[in-house]
XYZ file of C-alpha atoms in Angstrom:
581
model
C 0.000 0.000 0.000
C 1.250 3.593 -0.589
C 2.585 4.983 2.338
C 0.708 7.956 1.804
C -2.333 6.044 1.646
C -1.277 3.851 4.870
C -0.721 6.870 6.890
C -3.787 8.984 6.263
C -6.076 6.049 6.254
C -6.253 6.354 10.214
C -8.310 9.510 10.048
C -11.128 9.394 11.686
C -14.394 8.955 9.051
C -15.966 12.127 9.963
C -17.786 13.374 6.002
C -21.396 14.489 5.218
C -24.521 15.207 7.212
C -25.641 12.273 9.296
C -22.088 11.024 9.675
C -20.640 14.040 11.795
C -21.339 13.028 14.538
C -21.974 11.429 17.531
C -21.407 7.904 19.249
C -24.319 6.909 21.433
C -21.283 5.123 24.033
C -19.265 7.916 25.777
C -19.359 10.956 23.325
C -20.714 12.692 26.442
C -18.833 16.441 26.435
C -17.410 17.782 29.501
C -18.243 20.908 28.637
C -21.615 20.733 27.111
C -22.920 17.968 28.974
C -24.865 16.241 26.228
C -25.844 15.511 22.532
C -27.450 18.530 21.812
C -24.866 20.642 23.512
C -22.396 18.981 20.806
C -24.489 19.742 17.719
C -25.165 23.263 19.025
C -21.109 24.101 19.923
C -20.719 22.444 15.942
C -22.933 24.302 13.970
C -24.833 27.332 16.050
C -28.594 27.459 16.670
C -28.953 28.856 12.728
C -25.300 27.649 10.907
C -25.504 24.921 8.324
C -22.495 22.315 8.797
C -19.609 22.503 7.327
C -18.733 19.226 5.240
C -15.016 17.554 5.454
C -13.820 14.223 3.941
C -12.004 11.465 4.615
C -9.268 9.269 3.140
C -11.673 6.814 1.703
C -13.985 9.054 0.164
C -10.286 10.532 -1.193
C -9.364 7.125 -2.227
C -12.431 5.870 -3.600
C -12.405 8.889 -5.591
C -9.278 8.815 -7.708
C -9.255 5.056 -7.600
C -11.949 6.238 -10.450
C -9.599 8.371 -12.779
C -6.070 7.279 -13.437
C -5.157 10.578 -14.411
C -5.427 11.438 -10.753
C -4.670 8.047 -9.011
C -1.038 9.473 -10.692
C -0.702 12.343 -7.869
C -2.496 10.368 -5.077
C 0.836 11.189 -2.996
C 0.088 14.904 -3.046
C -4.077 14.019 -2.473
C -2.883 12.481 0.715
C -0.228 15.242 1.666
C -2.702 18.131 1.092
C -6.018 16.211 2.958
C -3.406 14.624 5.510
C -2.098 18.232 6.424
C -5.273 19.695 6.914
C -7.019 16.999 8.686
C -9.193 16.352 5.870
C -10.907 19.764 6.106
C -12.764 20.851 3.102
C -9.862 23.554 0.899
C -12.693 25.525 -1.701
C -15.168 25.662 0.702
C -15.520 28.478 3.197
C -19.044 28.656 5.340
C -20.405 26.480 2.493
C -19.453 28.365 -0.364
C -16.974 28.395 -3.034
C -14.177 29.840 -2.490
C -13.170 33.067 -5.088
C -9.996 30.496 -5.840
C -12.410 27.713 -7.273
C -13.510 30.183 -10.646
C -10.442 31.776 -10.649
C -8.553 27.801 -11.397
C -11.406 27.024 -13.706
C -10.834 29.787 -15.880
C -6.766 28.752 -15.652
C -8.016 25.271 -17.281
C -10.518 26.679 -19.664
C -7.672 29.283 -21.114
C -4.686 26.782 -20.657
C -4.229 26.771 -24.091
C -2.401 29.935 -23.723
C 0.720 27.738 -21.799
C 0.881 25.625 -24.924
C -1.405 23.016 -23.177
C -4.882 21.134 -24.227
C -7.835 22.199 -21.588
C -9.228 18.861 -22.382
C -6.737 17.087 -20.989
C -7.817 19.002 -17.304
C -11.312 18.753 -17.640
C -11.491 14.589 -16.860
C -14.720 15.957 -14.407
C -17.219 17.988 -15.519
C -16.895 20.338 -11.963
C -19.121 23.323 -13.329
C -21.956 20.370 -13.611
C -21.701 19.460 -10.358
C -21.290 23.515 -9.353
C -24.465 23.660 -10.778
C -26.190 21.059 -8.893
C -24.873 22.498 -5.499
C -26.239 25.248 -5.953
C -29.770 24.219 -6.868
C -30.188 21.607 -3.544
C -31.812 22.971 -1.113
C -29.172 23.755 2.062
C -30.932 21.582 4.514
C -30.403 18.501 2.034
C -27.842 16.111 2.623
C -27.174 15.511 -0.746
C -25.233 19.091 -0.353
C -22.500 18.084 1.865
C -22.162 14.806 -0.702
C -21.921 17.002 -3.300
C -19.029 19.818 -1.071
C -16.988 16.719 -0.786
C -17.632 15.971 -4.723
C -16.219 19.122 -5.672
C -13.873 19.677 -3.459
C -11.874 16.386 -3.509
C -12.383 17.017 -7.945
C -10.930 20.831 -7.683
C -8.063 19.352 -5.785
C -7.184 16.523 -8.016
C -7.758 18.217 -11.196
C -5.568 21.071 -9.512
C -2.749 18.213 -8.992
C -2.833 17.158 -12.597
C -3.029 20.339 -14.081
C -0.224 21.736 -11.672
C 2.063 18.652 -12.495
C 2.222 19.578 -16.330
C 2.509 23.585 -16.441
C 4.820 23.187 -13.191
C 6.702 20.551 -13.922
C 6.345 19.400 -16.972
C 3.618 17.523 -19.579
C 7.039 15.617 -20.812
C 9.538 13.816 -18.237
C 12.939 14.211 -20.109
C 14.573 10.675 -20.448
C 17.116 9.403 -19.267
C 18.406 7.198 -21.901
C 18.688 8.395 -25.772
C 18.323 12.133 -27.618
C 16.007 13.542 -24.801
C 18.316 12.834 -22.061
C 17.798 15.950 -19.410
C 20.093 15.639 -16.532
C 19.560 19.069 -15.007
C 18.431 18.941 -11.482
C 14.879 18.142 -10.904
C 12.485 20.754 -10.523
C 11.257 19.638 -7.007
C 8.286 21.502 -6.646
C 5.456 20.487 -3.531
C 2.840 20.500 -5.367
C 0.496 20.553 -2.329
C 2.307 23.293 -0.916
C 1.828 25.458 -3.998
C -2.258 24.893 -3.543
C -1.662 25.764 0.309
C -0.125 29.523 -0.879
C -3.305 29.136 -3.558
C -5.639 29.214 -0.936
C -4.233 31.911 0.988
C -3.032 29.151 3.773
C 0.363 29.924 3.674
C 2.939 32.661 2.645
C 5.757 31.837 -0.942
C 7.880 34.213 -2.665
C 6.760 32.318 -5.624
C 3.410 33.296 -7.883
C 1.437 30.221 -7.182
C -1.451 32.165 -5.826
C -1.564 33.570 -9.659
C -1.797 30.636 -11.590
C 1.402 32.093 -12.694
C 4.972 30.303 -14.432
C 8.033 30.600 -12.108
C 10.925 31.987 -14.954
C 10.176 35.178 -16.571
C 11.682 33.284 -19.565
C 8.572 31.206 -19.945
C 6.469 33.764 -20.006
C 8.683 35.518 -22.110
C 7.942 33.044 -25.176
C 4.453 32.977 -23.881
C 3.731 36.206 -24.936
C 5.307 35.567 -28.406
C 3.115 32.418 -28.684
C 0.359 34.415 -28.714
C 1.721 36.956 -31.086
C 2.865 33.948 -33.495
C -1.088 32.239 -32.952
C -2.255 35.869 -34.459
C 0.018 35.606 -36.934
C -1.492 32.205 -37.940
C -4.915 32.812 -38.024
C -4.325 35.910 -40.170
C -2.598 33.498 -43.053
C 0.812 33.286 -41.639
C 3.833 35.018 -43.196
C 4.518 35.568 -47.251
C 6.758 32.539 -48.842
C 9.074 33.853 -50.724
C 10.712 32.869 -54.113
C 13.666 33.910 -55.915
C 12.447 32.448 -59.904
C 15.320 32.644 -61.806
C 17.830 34.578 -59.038
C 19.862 32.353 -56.850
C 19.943 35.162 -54.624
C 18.987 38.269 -53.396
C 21.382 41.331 -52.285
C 21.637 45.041 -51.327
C 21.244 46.894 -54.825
C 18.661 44.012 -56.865
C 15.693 44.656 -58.571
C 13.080 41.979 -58.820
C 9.646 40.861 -57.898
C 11.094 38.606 -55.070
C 12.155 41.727 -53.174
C 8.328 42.613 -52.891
C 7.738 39.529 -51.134
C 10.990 39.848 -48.835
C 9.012 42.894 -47.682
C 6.324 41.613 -47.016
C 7.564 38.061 -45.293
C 9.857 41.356 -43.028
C 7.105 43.573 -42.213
C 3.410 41.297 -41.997
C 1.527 44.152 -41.334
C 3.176 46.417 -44.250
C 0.518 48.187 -46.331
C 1.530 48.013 -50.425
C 1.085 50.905 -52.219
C -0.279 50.108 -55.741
C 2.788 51.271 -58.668
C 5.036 52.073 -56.035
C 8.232 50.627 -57.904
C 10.724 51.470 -54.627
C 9.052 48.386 -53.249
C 11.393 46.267 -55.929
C 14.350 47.591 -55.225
C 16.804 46.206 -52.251
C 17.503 49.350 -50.644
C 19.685 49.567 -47.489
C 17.066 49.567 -45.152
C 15.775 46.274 -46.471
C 19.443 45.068 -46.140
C 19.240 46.438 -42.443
C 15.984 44.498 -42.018
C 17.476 41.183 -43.458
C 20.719 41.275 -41.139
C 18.252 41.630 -37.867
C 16.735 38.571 -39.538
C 19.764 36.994 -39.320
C 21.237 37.884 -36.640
C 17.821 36.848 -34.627
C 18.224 33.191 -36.160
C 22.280 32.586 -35.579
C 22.836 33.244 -39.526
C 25.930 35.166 -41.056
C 24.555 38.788 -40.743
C 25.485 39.436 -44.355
C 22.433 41.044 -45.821
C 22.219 38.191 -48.651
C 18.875 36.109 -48.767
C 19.468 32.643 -50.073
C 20.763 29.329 -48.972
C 20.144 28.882 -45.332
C 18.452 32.555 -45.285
C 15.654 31.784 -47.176
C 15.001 28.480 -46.244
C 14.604 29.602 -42.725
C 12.460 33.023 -43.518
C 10.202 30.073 -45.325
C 9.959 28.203 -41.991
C 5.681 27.904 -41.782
C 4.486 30.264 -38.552
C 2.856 26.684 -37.302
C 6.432 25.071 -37.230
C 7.646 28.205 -35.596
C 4.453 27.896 -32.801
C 5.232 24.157 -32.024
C 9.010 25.219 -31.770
C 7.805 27.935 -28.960
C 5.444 25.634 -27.770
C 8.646 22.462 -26.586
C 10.959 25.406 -25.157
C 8.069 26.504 -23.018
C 8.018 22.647 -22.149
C 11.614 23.136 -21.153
C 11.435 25.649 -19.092
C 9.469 23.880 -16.921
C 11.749 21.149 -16.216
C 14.163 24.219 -15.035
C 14.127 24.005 -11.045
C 11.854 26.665 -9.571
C 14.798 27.813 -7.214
C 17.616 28.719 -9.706
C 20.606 28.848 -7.318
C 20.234 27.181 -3.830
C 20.037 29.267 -0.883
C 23.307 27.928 0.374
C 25.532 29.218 -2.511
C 26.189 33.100 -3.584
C 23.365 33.930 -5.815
C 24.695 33.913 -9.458
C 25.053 31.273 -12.004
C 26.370 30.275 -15.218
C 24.381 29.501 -18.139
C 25.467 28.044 -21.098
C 22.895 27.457 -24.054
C 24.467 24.691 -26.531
C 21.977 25.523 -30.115
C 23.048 29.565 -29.743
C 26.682 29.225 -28.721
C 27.037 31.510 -26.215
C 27.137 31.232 -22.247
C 25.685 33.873 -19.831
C 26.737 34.978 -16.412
C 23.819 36.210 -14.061
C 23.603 37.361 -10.493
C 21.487 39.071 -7.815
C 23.350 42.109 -7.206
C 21.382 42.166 -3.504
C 22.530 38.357 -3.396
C 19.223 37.998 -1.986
C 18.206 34.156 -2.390
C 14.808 34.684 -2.226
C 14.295 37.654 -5.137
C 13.815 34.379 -7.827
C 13.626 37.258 -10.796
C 16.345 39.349 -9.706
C 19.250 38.209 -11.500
C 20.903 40.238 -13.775
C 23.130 39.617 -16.775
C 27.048 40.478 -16.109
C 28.678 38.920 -18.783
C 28.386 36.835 -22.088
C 30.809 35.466 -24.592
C 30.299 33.182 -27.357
C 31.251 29.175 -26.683
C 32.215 26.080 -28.852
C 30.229 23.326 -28.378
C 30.318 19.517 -29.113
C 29.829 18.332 -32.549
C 26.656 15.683 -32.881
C 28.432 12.678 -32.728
C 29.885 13.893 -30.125
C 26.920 16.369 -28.504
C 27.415 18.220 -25.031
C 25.328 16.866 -22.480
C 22.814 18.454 -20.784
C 23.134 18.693 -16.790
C 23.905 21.162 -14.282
C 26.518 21.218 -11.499
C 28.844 23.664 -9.558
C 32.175 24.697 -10.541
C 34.849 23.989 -7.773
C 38.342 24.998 -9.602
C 39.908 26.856 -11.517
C 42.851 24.838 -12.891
C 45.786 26.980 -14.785
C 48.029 25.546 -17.226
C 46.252 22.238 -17.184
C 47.253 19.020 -18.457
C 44.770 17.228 -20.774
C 43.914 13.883 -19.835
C 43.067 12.540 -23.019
C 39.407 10.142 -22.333
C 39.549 6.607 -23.800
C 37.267 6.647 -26.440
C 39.061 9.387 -28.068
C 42.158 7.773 -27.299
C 40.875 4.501 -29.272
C 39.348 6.282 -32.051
C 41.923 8.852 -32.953
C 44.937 8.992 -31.162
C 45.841 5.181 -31.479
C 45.702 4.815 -34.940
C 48.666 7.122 -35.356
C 50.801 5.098 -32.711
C 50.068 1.915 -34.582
C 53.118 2.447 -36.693
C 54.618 5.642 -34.861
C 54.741 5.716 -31.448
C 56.926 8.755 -31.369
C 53.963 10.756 -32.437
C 52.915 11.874 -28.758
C 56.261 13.164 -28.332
C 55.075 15.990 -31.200
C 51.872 16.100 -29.375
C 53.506 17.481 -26.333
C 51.852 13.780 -24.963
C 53.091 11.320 -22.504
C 52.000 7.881 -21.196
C 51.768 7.692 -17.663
C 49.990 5.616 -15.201
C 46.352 6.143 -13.460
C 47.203 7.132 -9.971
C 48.030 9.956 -7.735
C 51.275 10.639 -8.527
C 52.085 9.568 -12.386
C 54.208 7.671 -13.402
C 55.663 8.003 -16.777
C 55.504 4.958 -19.208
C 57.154 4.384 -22.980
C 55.077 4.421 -25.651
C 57.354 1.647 -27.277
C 56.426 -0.585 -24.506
C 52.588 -0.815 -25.497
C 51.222 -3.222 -28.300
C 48.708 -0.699 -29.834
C 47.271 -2.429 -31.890
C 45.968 -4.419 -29.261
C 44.625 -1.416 -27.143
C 41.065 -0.891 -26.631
C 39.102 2.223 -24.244
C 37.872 -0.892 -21.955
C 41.359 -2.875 -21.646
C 44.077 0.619 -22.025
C 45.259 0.683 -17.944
C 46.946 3.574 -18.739
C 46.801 7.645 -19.291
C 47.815 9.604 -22.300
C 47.733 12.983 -21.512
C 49.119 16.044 -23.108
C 51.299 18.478 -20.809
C 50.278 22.304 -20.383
C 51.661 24.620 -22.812
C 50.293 26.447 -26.101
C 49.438 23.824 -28.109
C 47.038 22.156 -24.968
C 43.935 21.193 -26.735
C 42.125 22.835 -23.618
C 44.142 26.377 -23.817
C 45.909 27.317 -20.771
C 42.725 27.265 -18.434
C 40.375 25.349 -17.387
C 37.261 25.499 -15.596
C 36.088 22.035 -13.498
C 32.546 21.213 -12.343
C 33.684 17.715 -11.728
C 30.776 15.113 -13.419
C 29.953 11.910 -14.783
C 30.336 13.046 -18.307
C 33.948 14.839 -17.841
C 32.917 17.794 -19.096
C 33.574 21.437 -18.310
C 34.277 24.638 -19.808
C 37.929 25.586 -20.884
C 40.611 27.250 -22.858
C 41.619 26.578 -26.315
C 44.407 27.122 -28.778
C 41.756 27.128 -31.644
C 40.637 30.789 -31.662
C 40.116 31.173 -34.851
C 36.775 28.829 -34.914
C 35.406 31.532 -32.237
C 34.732 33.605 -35.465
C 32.243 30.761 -37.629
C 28.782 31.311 -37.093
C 27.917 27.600 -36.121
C 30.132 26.313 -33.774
C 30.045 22.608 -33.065
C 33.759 21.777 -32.838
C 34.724 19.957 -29.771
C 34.380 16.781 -28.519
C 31.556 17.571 -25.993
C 33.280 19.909 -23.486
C 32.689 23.997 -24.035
C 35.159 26.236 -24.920
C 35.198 29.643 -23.963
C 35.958 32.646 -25.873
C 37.284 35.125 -22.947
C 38.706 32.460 -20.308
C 40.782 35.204 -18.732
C 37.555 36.969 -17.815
C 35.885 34.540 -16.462
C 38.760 33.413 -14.937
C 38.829 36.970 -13.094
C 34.971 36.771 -12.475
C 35.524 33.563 -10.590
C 38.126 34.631 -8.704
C 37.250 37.842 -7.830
C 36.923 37.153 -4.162
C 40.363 35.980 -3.811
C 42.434 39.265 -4.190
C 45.462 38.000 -4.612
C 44.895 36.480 -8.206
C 45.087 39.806 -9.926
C 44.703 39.608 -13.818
C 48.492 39.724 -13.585
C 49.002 36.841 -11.814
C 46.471 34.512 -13.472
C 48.138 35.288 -16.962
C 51.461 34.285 -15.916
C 50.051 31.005 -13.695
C 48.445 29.809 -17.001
C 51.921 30.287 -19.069
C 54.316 28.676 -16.730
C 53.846 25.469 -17.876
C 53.456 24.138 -14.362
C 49.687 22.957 -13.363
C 47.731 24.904 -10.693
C 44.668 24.334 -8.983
C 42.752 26.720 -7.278
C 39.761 26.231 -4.966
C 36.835 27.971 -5.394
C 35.943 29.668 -1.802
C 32.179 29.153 -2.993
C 30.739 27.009 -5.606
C 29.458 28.725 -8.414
C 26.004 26.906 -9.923
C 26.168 26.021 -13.984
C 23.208 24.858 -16.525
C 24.645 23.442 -19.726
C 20.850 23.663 -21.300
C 19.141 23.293 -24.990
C 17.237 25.878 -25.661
C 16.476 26.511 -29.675
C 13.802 29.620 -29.069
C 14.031 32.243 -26.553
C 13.399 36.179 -26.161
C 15.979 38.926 -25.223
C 15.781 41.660 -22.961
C 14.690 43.689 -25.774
C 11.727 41.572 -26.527
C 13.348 39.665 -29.797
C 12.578 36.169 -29.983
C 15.335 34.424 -31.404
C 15.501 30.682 -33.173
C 18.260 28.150 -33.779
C 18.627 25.217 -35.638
C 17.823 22.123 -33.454
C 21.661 20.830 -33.646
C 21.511 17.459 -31.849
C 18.118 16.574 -32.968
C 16.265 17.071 -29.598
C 13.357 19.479 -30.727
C 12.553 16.710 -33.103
C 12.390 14.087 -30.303
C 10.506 16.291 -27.938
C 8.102 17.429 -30.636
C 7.135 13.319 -31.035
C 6.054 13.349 -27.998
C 4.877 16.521 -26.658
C 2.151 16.598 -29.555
C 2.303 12.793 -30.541
């Protein structure tokens, strides 16, 4: 039996009108003095009782409905805490609360969810009913109990998907999610609903937790208009391959229009055909808002993405809404200095935010400090998607070369040369604390393998270190973090899937300086010349600092620009299957 279930069970049966009530053994009060003393202390000379439930009725009523046997453990946490006192009833009538959720439901569609889904019991009906039975009848206190124990439940299951989630990201495979949990008590939330208890968070509006949610949910609406009104104009070059700053040509008409939806034409206005500057201004915002080369050209990758439908666009809002509710309600915990790092893998670029009052419990306080752009993993070898905290700084690192890559491209080349780490500025050395060098002439590569190799190639700090001279550790099950790199050139490509899965950042001396800010003694100075001495150096972090590696392929700015990326690992197409599968 659910534990849940086990330990509310024991509550006494006390429910509707002619249950309440009163044993005929030794119910006698001490300080009424009888039956009718009882009833009279209960309800008044004039009141009408007040219904409550029990966990059977509770029980008995989402045995009924699987869709809310599946939050029976918050049922029982939200009855159990109150005693099993009604929650949308107050002196036997609905509470404001009651309309107020059953107009959230009825206009859910808004958060990118189906209202059907939340309406498994037809509670208006039984609203209805209530309110035509006469208040002496019993039926009514059947009927509080109805709709109270229905509000809850459908609250639960409505809750669950815009709080948490309508998806649970997998574990296994292209959806795999491993940022911390979003751990939200659902019963607690209705508690703060209800005016029963106190949250810096808006539960007691219906409302999302991350302003970035809402963000896109404002644009979802804009993009639904746009839909309904015939979507955007398709464009089409004819003969032209392309389209640039000086043309003349019917297509440039329809660039307009696909730029500016709302754009009235002027009959024989021949301006409209030519691409004139502004037009080139218009395209490179385009661009720029959908991680192309700003060059003011429309073709190849430009115009197949201005002839993206508006419906693809609105199921592409639609997932990263569904992602940012798997994003934990409480961004940084309370225990750590209120600022975090956010790197976002399809747009190539990490963020730095903080609370400038580092005041853990103003949730929309945090304020961008600092951005730079980031190289990411290539797909068959995709960053992962987790969050941790980074504990070091490491300077002039060595790279500890992982096995797989060892095995797949490193190995090869010692087949027949094992002199070819020595060029590498590599070494073999053993796996323990204090390494121990080993010759590469002594191994039989060809017989190596990433499960049988015992021991280390690793390539010693210096300029040519495949992770720069810095590194940043958040130590993990995937051996990832964020570092250095030689490769500075690639910072400058507009796509940027280069690595093997780690992320490389473009300004690793600021954020070097950033992390280490608290620890006066690494000066700018100092942290330059650590990194170049070719000797490795760890630093502690005095406080951890909290990082998302996320995948997020629509968002909006502060400016109110909604930006899309190309779904690089494939994920939007995975969540897509199921969220509207």
């Amino acid at each position: 039996m659910n534990p849940y279930i086990r330990k509310y069970l024991i509550v006494p049966l006390v429910a509707a009108w002619g249950v309440i009530g009163v044993s005929s053994c030794s119910q006698t009060s001490s300080e009424e003095g009888d039956e009718e003393g009882i009833v009279s202390g209960l309800f008044g000379d004039n009141a009408l009782p007040q219904a409550s439930t029990d966990s059977a009725f509770v029980v008995n009523y989402i045995e009924k409905e699987p869709e809310f046997k599946e939050h029976e453990e918050f049922m029982f946490l939200f009855y159990g805490d109150r005693d099993y006192e009604l929650a949308w009833f107050r002196d036997n009538e609905l509470v404001p609360e009651a309309e107020k959720f059953l107009a959230v439901i009825e206009g859910s569609s808004k958060e990118g969810l189906e209202p059907a889904k939340y309406r498994i019991v037809d509670v208006e009906k039984l609203i209805e009913q209530y309110r035509q039975v006469e208040p002496q009848d019993s039926a009514r206190l059947t009927l509080q109990q109805e709709i109270d124990v229905a509000l809850t439940a459908s609250y639960f299951n409505y809750a669950s998907d815009f709080y948490r989630g309508r998806i649970i990201p997998h574990q296994e495979g292209n959806m795999k999610w491993d940022v911390k949990k979003n751990k939200i008590k659902l019963h607690k939330a209705l508690q703060t609903i209800l005016r029963e208890r106190e949250s810096t968070y808006p539960y007691y509006e219906f409302e999302a937790l991350h302003a970035g949610y809402t963000r896109l949910r404002d644009k979802l609406q804009e993009y639904r208009t746009l839909e309904e009104e015939g979507g955007w104009t398709r464009i089409e070059l004819g003969n032209k391959k392309m389209l640039k700053e000086g043309d003349t040509a019917a297509a440039v008409l329809l660039l307009r229009k696909r730029l500016n939806p709302d754009m009235k034409i002027a009959k024989n206005d021949s301006s409209l055909y030519v691409y004139d500057a502004n037009l080139a201004k218009q395209v490179k915002q385009f661009q720029m808002l959908h991680g192309l080369t700003e060059d003011g050209v429309v073709g190849g990758n430009t115009l197949s993405t201005m002839n993206v439908p508006v419906e693809e666009r609105i199921r592409q809002i639609t997932i990263n809404m569904e992602r940012w509710r798997w994003i934990p309600k409480r961004l940084v915990p309370k225990s750590l200095e209120q600022k975090y790092i956010w790197v976002n893998i399809p747009e190539y670029k990490m963020y730095i935010y903080e609370d400038p009052d580092n005041d853990p419990e103003a949730e929309r306080a945090y304020k961008k400090v600092m951005d730079m752009r980031v190289i990411v993993g290539k797909t068959m070898h995709s960053t992962p998607i987790f969050s941790d905290k980074i504990e070091y700084v490491v300077m002039a690192p060595y790279w500890n070369v992982p096995n797989t890559i060892m095995e797949a491209e490193i190995k090869p080349k010692l087949v027949n040369n094992p002199n070819w780490l020595s060029t590498q500025n590599m070494e073999v050395v053993t796996k323990e604390k204090n390494p121990k060098n080993i010759s590469p002439h002594s191994i039989n590569w060809a017989s190596v393998t990433k499960e049988n190799f015992s021991y280390m190639v690793r390539q010693k700090p210096g300029p040519k270190n495949s992770l720069g001279m810095i590194k940043f550790l958040f130590p993990n099950e995937y051996n990832v973090y964020l570092h250095d790199t030689p490769a500075d050139a690639l910072f400058s490509q507009t796509s940027r899937d280069f690595s093997h899965g780690c992320v490389r950042v473009e300004q690793p001396v600021e954020l070097a300086k950033y992390l280490l800010q608290d620890q006066p003694e690494w000066t700018e100075s100092r942290i330059r010349s650590t990194m170049t001495s070719g000797e490795e150096e760890w630093v502690t972090l005095p406080t951890n600092v909290q990082v998302y590696i996320v995948y997020f392929t629509s968002w909006v700015d502060e400016q109110g620009q909604i930006h899309f990326r190309e779904d690089l690992y494939g994920h939007d197409k995975k969540l897509a299957q199921e969220y509207f599968g």
